[in-house]
Tab-separated table of C-alpha atoms in Angstrom:
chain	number	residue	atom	x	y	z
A	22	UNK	CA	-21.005	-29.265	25.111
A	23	UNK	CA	-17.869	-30.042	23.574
A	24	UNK	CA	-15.155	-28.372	21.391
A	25	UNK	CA	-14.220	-25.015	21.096
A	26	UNK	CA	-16.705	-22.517	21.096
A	27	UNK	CA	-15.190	-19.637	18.985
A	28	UNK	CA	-14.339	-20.548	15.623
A	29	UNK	CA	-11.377	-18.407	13.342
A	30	UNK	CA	-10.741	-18.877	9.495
A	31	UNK	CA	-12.706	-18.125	6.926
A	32	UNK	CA	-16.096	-16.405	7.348
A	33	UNK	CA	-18.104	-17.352	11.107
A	34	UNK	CA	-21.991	-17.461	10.920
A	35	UNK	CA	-24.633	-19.464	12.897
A	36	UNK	CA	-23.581	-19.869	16.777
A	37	UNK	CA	-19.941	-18.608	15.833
A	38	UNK	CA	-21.098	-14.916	14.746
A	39	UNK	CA	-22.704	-12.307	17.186
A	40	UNK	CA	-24.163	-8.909	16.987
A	41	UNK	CA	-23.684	-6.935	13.706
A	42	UNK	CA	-27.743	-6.938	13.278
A	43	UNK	CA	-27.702	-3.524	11.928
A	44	UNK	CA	-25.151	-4.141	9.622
A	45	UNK	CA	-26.603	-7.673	8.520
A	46	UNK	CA	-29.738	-5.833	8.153
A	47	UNK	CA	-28.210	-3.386	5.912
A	48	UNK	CA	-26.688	-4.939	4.005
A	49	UNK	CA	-29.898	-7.605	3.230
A	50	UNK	CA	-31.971	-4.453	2.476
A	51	UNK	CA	-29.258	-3.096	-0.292
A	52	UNK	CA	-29.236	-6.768	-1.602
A	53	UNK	CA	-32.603	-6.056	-2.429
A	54	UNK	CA	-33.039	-2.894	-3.368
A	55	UNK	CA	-33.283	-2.774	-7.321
A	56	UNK	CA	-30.162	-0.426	-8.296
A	57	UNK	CA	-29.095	-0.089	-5.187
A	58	UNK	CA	-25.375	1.002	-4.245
A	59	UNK	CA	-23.798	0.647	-0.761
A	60	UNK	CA	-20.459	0.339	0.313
A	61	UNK	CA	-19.152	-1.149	3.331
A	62	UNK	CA	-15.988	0.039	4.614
A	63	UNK	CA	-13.991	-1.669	7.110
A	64	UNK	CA	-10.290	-2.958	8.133
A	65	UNK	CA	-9.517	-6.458	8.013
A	66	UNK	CA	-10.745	-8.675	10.262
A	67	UNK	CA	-13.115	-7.179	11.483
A	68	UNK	CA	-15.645	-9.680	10.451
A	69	UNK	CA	-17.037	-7.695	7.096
A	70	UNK	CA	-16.980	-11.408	5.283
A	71	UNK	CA	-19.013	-13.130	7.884
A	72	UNK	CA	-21.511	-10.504	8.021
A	73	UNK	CA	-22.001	-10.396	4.117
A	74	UNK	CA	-22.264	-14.075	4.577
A	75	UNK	CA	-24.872	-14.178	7.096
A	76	UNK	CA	-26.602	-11.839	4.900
A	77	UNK	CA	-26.496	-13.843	2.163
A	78	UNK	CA	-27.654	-16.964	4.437
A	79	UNK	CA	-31.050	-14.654	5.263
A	80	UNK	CA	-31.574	-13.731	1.384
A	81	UNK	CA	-31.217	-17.696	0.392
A	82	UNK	CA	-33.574	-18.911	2.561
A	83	UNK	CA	-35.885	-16.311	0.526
A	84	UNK	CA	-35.127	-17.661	-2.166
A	85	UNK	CA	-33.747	-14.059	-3.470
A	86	UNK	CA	-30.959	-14.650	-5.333
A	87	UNK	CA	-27.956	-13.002	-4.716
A	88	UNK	CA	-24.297	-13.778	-4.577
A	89	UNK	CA	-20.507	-12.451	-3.018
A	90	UNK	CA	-17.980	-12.392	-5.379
A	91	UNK	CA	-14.250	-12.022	-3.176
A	92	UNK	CA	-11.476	-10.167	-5.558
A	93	UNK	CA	-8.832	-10.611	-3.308
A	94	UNK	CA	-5.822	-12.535	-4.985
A	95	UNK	CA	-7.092	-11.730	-8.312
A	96	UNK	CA	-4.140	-11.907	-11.201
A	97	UNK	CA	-6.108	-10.584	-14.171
A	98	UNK	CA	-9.590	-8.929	-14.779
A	99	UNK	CA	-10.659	-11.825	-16.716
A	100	UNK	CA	-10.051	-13.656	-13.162
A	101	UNK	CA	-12.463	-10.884	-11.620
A	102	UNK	CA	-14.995	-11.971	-14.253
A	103	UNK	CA	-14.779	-15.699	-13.738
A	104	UNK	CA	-15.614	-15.623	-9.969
A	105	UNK	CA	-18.247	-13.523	-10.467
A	106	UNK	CA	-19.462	-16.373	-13.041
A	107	UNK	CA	-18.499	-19.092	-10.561
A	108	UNK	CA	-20.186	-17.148	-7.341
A	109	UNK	CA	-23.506	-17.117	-9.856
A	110	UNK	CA	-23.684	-20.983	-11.101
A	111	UNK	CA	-22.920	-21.249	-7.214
A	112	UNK	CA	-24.811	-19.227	-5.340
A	113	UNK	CA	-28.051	-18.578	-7.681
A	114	UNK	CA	-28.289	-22.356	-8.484
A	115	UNK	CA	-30.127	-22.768	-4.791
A	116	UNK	CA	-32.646	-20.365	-6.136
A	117	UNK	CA	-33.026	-21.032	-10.060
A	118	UNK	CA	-32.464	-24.334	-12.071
A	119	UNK	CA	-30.477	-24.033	-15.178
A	120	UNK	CA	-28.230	-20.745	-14.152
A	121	UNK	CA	-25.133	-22.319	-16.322
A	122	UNK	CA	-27.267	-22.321	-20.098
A	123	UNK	CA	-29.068	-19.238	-18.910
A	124	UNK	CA	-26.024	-17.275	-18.636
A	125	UNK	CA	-23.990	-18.873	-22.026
A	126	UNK	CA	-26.842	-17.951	-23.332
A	127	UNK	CA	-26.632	-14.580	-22.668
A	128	UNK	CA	-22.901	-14.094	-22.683
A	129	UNK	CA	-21.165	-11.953	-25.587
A	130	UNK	CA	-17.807	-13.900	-24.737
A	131	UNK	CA	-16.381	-17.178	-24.293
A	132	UNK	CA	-16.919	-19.013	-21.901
A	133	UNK	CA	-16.041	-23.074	-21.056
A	134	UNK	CA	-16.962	-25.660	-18.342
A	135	UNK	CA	-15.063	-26.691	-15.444
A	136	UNK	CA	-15.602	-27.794	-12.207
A	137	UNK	CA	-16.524	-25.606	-9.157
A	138	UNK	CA	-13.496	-26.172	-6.721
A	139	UNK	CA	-15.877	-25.568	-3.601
A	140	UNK	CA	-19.148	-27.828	-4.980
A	141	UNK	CA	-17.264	-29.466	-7.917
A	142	UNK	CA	-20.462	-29.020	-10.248
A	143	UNK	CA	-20.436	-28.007	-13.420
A	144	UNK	CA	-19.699	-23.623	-13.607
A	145	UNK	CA	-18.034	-20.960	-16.066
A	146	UNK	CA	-14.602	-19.904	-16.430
A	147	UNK	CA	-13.371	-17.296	-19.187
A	148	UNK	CA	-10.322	-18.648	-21.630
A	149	UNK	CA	-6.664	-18.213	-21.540
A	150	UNK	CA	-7.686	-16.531	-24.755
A	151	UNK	CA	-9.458	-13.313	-22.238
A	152	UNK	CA	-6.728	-13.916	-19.759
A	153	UNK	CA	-3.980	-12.616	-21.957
A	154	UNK	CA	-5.949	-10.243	-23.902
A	155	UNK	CA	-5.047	-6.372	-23.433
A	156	UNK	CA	-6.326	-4.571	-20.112
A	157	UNK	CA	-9.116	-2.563	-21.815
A	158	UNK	CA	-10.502	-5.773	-23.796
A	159	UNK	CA	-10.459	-7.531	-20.330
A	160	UNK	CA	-12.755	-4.546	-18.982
A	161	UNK	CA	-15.182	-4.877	-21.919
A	162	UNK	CA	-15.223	-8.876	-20.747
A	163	UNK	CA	-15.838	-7.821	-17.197
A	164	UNK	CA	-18.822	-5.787	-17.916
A	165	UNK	CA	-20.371	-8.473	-20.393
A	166	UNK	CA	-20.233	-10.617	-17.704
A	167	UNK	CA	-22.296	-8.354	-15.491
A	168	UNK	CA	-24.221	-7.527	-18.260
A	169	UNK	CA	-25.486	-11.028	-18.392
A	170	UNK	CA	-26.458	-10.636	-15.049
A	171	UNK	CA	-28.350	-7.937	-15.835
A	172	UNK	CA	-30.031	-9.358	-18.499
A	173	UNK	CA	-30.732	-12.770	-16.765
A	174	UNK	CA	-32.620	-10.806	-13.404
A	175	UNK	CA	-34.632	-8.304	-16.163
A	176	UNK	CA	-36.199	-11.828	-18.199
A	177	UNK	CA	-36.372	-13.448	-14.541
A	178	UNK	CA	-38.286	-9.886	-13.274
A	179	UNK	CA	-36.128	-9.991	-10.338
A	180	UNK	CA	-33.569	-8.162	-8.526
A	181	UNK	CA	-30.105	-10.147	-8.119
A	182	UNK	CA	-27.461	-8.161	-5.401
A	183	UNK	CA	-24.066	-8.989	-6.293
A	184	UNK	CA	-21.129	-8.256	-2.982
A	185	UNK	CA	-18.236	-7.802	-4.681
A	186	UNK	CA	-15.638	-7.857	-1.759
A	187	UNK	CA	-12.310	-6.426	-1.687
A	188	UNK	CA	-13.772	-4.557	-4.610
A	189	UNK	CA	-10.565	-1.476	-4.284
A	190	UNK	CA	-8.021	-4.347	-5.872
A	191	UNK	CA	-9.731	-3.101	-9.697
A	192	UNK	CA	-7.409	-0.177	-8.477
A	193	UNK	CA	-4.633	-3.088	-9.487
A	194	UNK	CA	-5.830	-2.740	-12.995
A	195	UNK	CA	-5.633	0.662	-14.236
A	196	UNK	CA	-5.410	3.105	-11.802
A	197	UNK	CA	-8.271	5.287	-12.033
A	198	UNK	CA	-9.087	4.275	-15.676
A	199	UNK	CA	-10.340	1.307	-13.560
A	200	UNK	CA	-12.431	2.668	-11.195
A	201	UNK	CA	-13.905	4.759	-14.388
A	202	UNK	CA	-15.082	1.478	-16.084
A	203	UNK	CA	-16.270	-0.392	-12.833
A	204	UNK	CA	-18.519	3.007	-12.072
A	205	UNK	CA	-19.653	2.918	-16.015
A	206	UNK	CA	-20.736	-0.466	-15.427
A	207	UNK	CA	-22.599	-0.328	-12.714
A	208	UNK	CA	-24.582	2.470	-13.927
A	209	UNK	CA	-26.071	0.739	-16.962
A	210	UNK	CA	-27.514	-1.954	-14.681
A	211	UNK	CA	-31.324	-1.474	-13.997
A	212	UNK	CA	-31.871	-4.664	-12.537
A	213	UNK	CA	-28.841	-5.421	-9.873
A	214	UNK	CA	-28.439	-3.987	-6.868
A	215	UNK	CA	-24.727	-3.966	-5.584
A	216	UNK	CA	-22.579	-4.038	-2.168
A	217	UNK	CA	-19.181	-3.093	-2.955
A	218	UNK	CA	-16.923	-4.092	0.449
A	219	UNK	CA	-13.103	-3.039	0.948
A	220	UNK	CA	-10.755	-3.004	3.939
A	221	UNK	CA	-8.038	-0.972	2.436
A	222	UNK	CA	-9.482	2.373	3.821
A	223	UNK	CA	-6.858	5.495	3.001
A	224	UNK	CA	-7.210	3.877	-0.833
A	225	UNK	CA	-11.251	3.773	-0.480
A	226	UNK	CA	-11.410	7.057	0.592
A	227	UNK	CA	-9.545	8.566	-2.306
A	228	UNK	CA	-11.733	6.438	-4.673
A	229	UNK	CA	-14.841	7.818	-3.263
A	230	UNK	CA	-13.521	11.684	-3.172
A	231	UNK	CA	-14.262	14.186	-5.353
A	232	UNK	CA	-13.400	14.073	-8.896
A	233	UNK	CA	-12.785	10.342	-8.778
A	234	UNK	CA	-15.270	7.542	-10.242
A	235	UNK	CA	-16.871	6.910	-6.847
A	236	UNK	CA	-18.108	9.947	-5.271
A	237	UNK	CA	-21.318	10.103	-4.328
A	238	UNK	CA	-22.001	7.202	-5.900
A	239	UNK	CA	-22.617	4.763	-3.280
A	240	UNK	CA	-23.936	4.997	0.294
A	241	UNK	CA	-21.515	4.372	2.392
A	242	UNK	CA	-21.911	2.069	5.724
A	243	UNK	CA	-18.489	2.319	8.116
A	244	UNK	CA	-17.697	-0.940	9.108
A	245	UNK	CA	-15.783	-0.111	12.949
A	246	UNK	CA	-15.265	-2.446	16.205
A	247	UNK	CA	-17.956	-4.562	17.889
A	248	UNK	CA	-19.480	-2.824	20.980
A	249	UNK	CA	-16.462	-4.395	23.261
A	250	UNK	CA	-19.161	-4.721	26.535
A	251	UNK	CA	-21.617	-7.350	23.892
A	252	UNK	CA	-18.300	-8.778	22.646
A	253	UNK	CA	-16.741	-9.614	26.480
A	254	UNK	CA	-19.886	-10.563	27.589
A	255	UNK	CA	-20.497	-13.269	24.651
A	256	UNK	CA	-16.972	-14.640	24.896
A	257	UNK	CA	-18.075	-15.221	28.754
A	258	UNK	CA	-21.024	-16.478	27.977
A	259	UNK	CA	-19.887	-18.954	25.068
A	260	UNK	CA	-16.668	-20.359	27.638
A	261	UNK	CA	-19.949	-20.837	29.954
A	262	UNK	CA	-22.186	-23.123	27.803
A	263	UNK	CA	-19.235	-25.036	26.754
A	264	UNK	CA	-18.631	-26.143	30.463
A	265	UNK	CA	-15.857	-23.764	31.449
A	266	UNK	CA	-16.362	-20.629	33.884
A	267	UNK	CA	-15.293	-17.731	32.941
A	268	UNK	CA	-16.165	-14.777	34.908
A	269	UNK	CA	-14.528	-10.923	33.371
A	270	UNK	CA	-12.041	-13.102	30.946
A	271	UNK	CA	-13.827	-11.830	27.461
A	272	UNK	CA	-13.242	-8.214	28.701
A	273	UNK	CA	-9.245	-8.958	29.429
A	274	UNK	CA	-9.267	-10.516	25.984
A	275	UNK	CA	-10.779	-7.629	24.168
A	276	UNK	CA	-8.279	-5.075	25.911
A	277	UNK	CA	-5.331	-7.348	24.502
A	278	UNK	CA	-6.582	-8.491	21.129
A	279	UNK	CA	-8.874	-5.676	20.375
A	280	UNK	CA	-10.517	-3.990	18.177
A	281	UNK	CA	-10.226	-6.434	15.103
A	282	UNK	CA	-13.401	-9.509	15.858
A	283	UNK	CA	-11.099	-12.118	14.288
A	284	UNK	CA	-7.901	-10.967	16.523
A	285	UNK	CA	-10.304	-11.407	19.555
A	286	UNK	CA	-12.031	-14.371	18.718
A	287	UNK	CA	-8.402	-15.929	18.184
A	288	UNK	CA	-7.436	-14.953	21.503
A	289	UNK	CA	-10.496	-16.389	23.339
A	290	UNK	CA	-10.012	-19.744	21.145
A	291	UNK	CA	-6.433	-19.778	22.817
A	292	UNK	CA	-7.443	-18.894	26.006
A	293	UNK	CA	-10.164	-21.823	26.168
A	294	UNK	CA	-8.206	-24.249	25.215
A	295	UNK	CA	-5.789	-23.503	28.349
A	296	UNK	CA	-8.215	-22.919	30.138
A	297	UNK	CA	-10.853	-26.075	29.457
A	298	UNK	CA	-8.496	-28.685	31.059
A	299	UNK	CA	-8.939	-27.110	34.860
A	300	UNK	CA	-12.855	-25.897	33.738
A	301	UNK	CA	-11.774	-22.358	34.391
A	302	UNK	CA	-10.534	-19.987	32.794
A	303	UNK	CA	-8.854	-16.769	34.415
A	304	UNK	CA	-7.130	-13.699	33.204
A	305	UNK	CA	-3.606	-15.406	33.925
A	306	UNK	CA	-5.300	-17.415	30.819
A	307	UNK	CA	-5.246	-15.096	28.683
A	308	UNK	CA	-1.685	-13.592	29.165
A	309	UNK	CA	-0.444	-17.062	28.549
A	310	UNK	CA	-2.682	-17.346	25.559
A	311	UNK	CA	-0.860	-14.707	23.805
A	312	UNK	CA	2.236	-15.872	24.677
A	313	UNK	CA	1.180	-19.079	22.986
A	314	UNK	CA	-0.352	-17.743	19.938
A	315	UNK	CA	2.291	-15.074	18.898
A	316	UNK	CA	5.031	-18.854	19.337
A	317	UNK	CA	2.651	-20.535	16.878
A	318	UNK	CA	3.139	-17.658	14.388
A	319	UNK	CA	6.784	-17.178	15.612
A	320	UNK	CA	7.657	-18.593	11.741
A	321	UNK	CA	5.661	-15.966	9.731
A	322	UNK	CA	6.563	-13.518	11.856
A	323	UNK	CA	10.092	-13.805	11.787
A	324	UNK	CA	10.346	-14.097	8.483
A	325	UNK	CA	8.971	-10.956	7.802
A	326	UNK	CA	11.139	-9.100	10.809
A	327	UNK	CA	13.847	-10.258	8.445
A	328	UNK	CA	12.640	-9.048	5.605
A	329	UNK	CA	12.581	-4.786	7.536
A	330	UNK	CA	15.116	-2.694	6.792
A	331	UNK	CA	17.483	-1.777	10.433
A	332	UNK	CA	15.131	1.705	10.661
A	333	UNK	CA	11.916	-0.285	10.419
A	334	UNK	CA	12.895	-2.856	12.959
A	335	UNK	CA	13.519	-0.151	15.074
A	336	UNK	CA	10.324	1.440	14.543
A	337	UNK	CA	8.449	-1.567	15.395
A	338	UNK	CA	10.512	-2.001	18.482
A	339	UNK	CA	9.603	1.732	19.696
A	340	UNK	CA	5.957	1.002	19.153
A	341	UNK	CA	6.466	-2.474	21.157
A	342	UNK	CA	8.025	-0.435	24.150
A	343	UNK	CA	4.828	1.732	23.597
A	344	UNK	CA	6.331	4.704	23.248
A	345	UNK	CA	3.851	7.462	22.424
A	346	UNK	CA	5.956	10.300	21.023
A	347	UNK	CA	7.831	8.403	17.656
A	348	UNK	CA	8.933	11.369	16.381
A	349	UNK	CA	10.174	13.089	19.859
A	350	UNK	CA	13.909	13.471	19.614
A	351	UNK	CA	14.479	11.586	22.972
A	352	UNK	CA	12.644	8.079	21.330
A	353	UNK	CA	14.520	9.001	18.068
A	354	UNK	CA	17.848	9.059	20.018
A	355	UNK	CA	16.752	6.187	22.435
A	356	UNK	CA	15.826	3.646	19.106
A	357	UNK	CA	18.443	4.902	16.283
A	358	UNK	CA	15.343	5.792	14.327
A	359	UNK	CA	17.686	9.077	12.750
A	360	UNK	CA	15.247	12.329	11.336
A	361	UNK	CA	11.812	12.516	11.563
A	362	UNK	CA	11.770	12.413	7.808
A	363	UNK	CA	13.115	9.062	7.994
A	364	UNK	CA	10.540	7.964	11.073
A	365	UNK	CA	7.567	8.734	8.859
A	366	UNK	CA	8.949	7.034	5.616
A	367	UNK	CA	9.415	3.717	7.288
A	368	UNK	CA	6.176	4.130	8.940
A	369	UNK	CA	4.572	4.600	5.369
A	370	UNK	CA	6.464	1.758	3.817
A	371	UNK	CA	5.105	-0.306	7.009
A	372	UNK	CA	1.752	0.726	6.333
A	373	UNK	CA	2.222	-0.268	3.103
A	374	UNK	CA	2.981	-3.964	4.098
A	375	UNK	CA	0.293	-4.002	6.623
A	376	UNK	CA	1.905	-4.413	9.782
A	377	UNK	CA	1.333	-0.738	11.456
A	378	UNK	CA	-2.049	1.217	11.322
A	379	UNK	CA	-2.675	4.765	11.849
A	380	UNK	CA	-4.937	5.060	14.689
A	381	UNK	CA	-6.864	8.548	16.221
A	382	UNK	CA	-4.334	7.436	19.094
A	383	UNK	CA	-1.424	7.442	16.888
A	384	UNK	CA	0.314	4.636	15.301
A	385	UNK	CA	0.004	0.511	16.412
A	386	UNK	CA	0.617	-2.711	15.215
A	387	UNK	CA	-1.999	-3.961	12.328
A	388	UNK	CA	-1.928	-7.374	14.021
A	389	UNK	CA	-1.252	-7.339	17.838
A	390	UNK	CA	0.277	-11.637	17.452
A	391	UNK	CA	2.751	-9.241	16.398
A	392	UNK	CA	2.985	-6.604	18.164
A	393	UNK	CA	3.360	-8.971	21.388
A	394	UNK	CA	5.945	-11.050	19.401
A	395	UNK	CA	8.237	-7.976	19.307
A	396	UNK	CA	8.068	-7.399	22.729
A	397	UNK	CA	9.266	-10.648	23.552
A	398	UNK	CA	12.037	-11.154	20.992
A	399	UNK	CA	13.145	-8.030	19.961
A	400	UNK	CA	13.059	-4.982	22.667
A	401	UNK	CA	15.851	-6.905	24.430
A	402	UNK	CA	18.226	-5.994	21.658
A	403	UNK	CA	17.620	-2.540	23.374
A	404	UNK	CA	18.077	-3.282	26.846
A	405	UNK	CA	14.030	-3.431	27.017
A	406	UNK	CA	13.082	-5.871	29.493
A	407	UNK	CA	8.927	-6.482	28.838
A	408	UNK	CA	7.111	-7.057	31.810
C-alpha cells in the first residue's frame, strides 16, 4: 500500500481510527435513547470528535437521524443556533427529504437561505437582525431552534440525538445565567436525546457541581488516554501493512507524544515518513521525528514564546529541564522564577492559554511539539545543554 497510514486534522474514522468501542458504543446508545443526557468529558485531542463521528457514521447507516453540532469559535448565540440549523439540513437530510421546509415551518424566528459551506446545498442561517439582538433574546432564539427539533422528531415519532461539542463555550455567554437556560432547554425536550462533549475540564467540573445548572443532570462518560499497549501495537501494525517494518517503534512514540491520540498519531505520521524511504523504521526515527515536527511548528511556537512574560518563559524552561519540584527554592533560585506566589500565578495564567496542564504527576506541557521545542531553543539561555 501506499501513502501514509495515520492521518491528523480534523476528525479520523474508517482505517484511520482504532479502539474507543466502548465509547463509540456509548455514545450510539445515548444518541438513541429518547431524553437521554450524557456527557463526555475529555482534553483535547484526544480523539472525542472522531469518536462522536464514527458514532454518527453507525447511526446514519440506520437511518436514525442524528447530528453534531461543534460550538467552538462561536461569536454570538445566534451563531450557536445556526450550526445547529446547518448540522440538521446537513446531517438529517441523509435520513429525511424536505428537512429545510420542515423546520421553517416550525420555526418561531427568522430564518433565510444560504449555502452549506461543506455540501453547498441549500440550509438555514439566523439574521444579522438575531445576531445583534440582546443576550437573553438570543437565548430565547437558541431554544426555538431546538424547539423545532423537538417538534419535528415528535410529528416524525422519532428520536433525533443532537452532540453538541465544545458545549462549556455557552459559559462565553452569560456566565451561569447561561448554563441556567441551556439546562431549561434541554429539559422541555421529550423527544431528543443529547451528548453534550467538552475538553475544558476544571470549567466542566464546576458546571456540573452542586448548585450549578448541570449537576446531576447528565451521565457523565470520562473521556482519558487510549490503552497505550493497543495504541503501540496498531501504529506497528499500520507502518507494517503499508510496507515498512516497524518492530517496538509505536511504543517509543507513545512514551514521547503521549497521552493525547492526535499528538501520537502526529508523531507516527512523522516518523513514517523518515522512515518509509529505507522501509524501516527504528526508534532513532522517532527522536528525529520530533525534532522535525516541533521545526515545522517552530513559527507558531515562537510567536507565542514571545508573547510570555520573563517569569513564564522561565517556567516553561524549568518544566523543559524536567524539573519536578517548581516550587522548591533551589529550582526557584536556579530559573529566576522569584516566590512561590509568583510560580503558581504564571502557571495559572499558562493554563489559561493552554500550553501547561495539571497532571496527577504534577505540571507538563499541554502540547509536547512544544515542550520539545523549548528544550532545544530555550534551556540554553540557562546553561541547559538537552541531551
Amino acid at each position: 500500500m501506499s501513502g501514509n497510514p495515520f492521518r491528523i486534522g480534523g476528525s479520523v474514522v474508517g482505517e484511520y481510527f482504532t479502539d474507543r468501542a466502548v465509547e463509540v458504543r456509548r455514545i450510539v446508545h445515548a444518541l438513541v435513547e429518547p431524553q437521554a443526557k450524557l456527557l463526555v468529558v475529555g482534553p483535547r485531542r484526544m480523539g472525542k470528535t472522531s469518536a462522536i463521528e464514527m458514532s454518527l457514521g453507525t447511526l446514519h447507516r440506520r437511518r436514525h437521524p442524528a447530528l453534531a453540532a461543534d460550538f467552538s469559535g462561536a461569536t454570538t448565540l445566534a451563531d450557536l443556533g445556526t450550526r445547529v440549523l446547518q448540522a440538521a439540513t446537513r446531517q438529517l437530510g441523509r435520513t429525511w427529504s424536505g428537512v429545510v421546509g420542515d423546520l421553517v415551518n416550525r420555526l418561531r424566528v427568522g430564518v433565510s437561505l444560504a449555502p452549506d459551506p461543506a455540501t453547498g446545498q441549500p440550509t438555514l442561517v439566523l439574521g444579522l437582525e438575531q445576531r445583534r439582538a440582546p443576550v437573553e433574546a438570543q437565548w430565547d432564539t437558541f431554544g426555538a431552534v431546538l424547539d423545532a427539533m423537538d417538534r419535528l422528531a415528535e410529528e416524525k415519532r422519532k428520536t433525533i440525538g443532537i452532540v453538541l461539542d465544545e458545549f462549556q463555550e455557552i459559559h462565553r455567554f452569560g456566565g451561569e445565567d447561561a448554563e441556567w437556560h441551556l439546562r431549561g432547554v434541554i429539559q422541555r425536550h421529550k423527544h431528543l436525546s443529547y451528548v453534550l462533549a467538552g475538553s475544558r475540564e476544571s470549567l466542566i467540573v464546576a458546571m456540573i457541581g452542586k448548585n450549578r445548572a448541570f449537576y446531576k443532570l447528565f451521565e457523565v462518560m470520562p473521556f482519558g488516554p487510549m490503552d497505550p499497549e493497543h495504541l503501540g501495537r496498531w501504529m506497528d501494525s499500520r507502518m507494517e501493512t503499508h510496507g515498512v517494518a516497524a518492530v517496538g517503534v509505536g511504543r517509543r512514540v507513545v512514551e514521547l507524544a503521549g497521552p493525547r491520540t492526535r499528538d501520537v498519531v502526529q508523531l507516527a505520521r512523522a516518523a513514517f515518513e523518515l522512515g518509509s524511504r529505507k522501509g524501516k523504521v527504528e526508534a532513532a526515527d522517532v527522536e528525529r521525528a520530533l525534532d522535525r515536527v516541533a521545526e515545522e511548528e517552530d513559527v507558531f511556537f515562537g510567536a507565542e514564546w514571545d508573547r510570555l512574560t520573563p517569569l513564564q518563559q522561565n517556567v516553561l524552561r524549568a518544566l523543559g529541564a524536567r524539573e519536578e519540584q517548581l516550587f522548591a527554592q533551589a529550582t526557584r533560585a536556579r530559573y529566576a522564577l522569584g516566590d512561590t506566589g509568583s510560580v503558581a500565578s504564571a502557571l495559572e495564567l499558562l493554563a489559561n492559554k493552554d500550553l501547561v496542564v495539571k497532571t496527577d504527576a504534577g505540571w507538563a506541557f499541554d502540547n509536547p511539539f512544544m515542550g520539545w521545542w523549548v528544550r532545544r531553543n530555550a534551556l540554553p539561555d540557562v546553561g541547559v545543554i538537552p541531551l
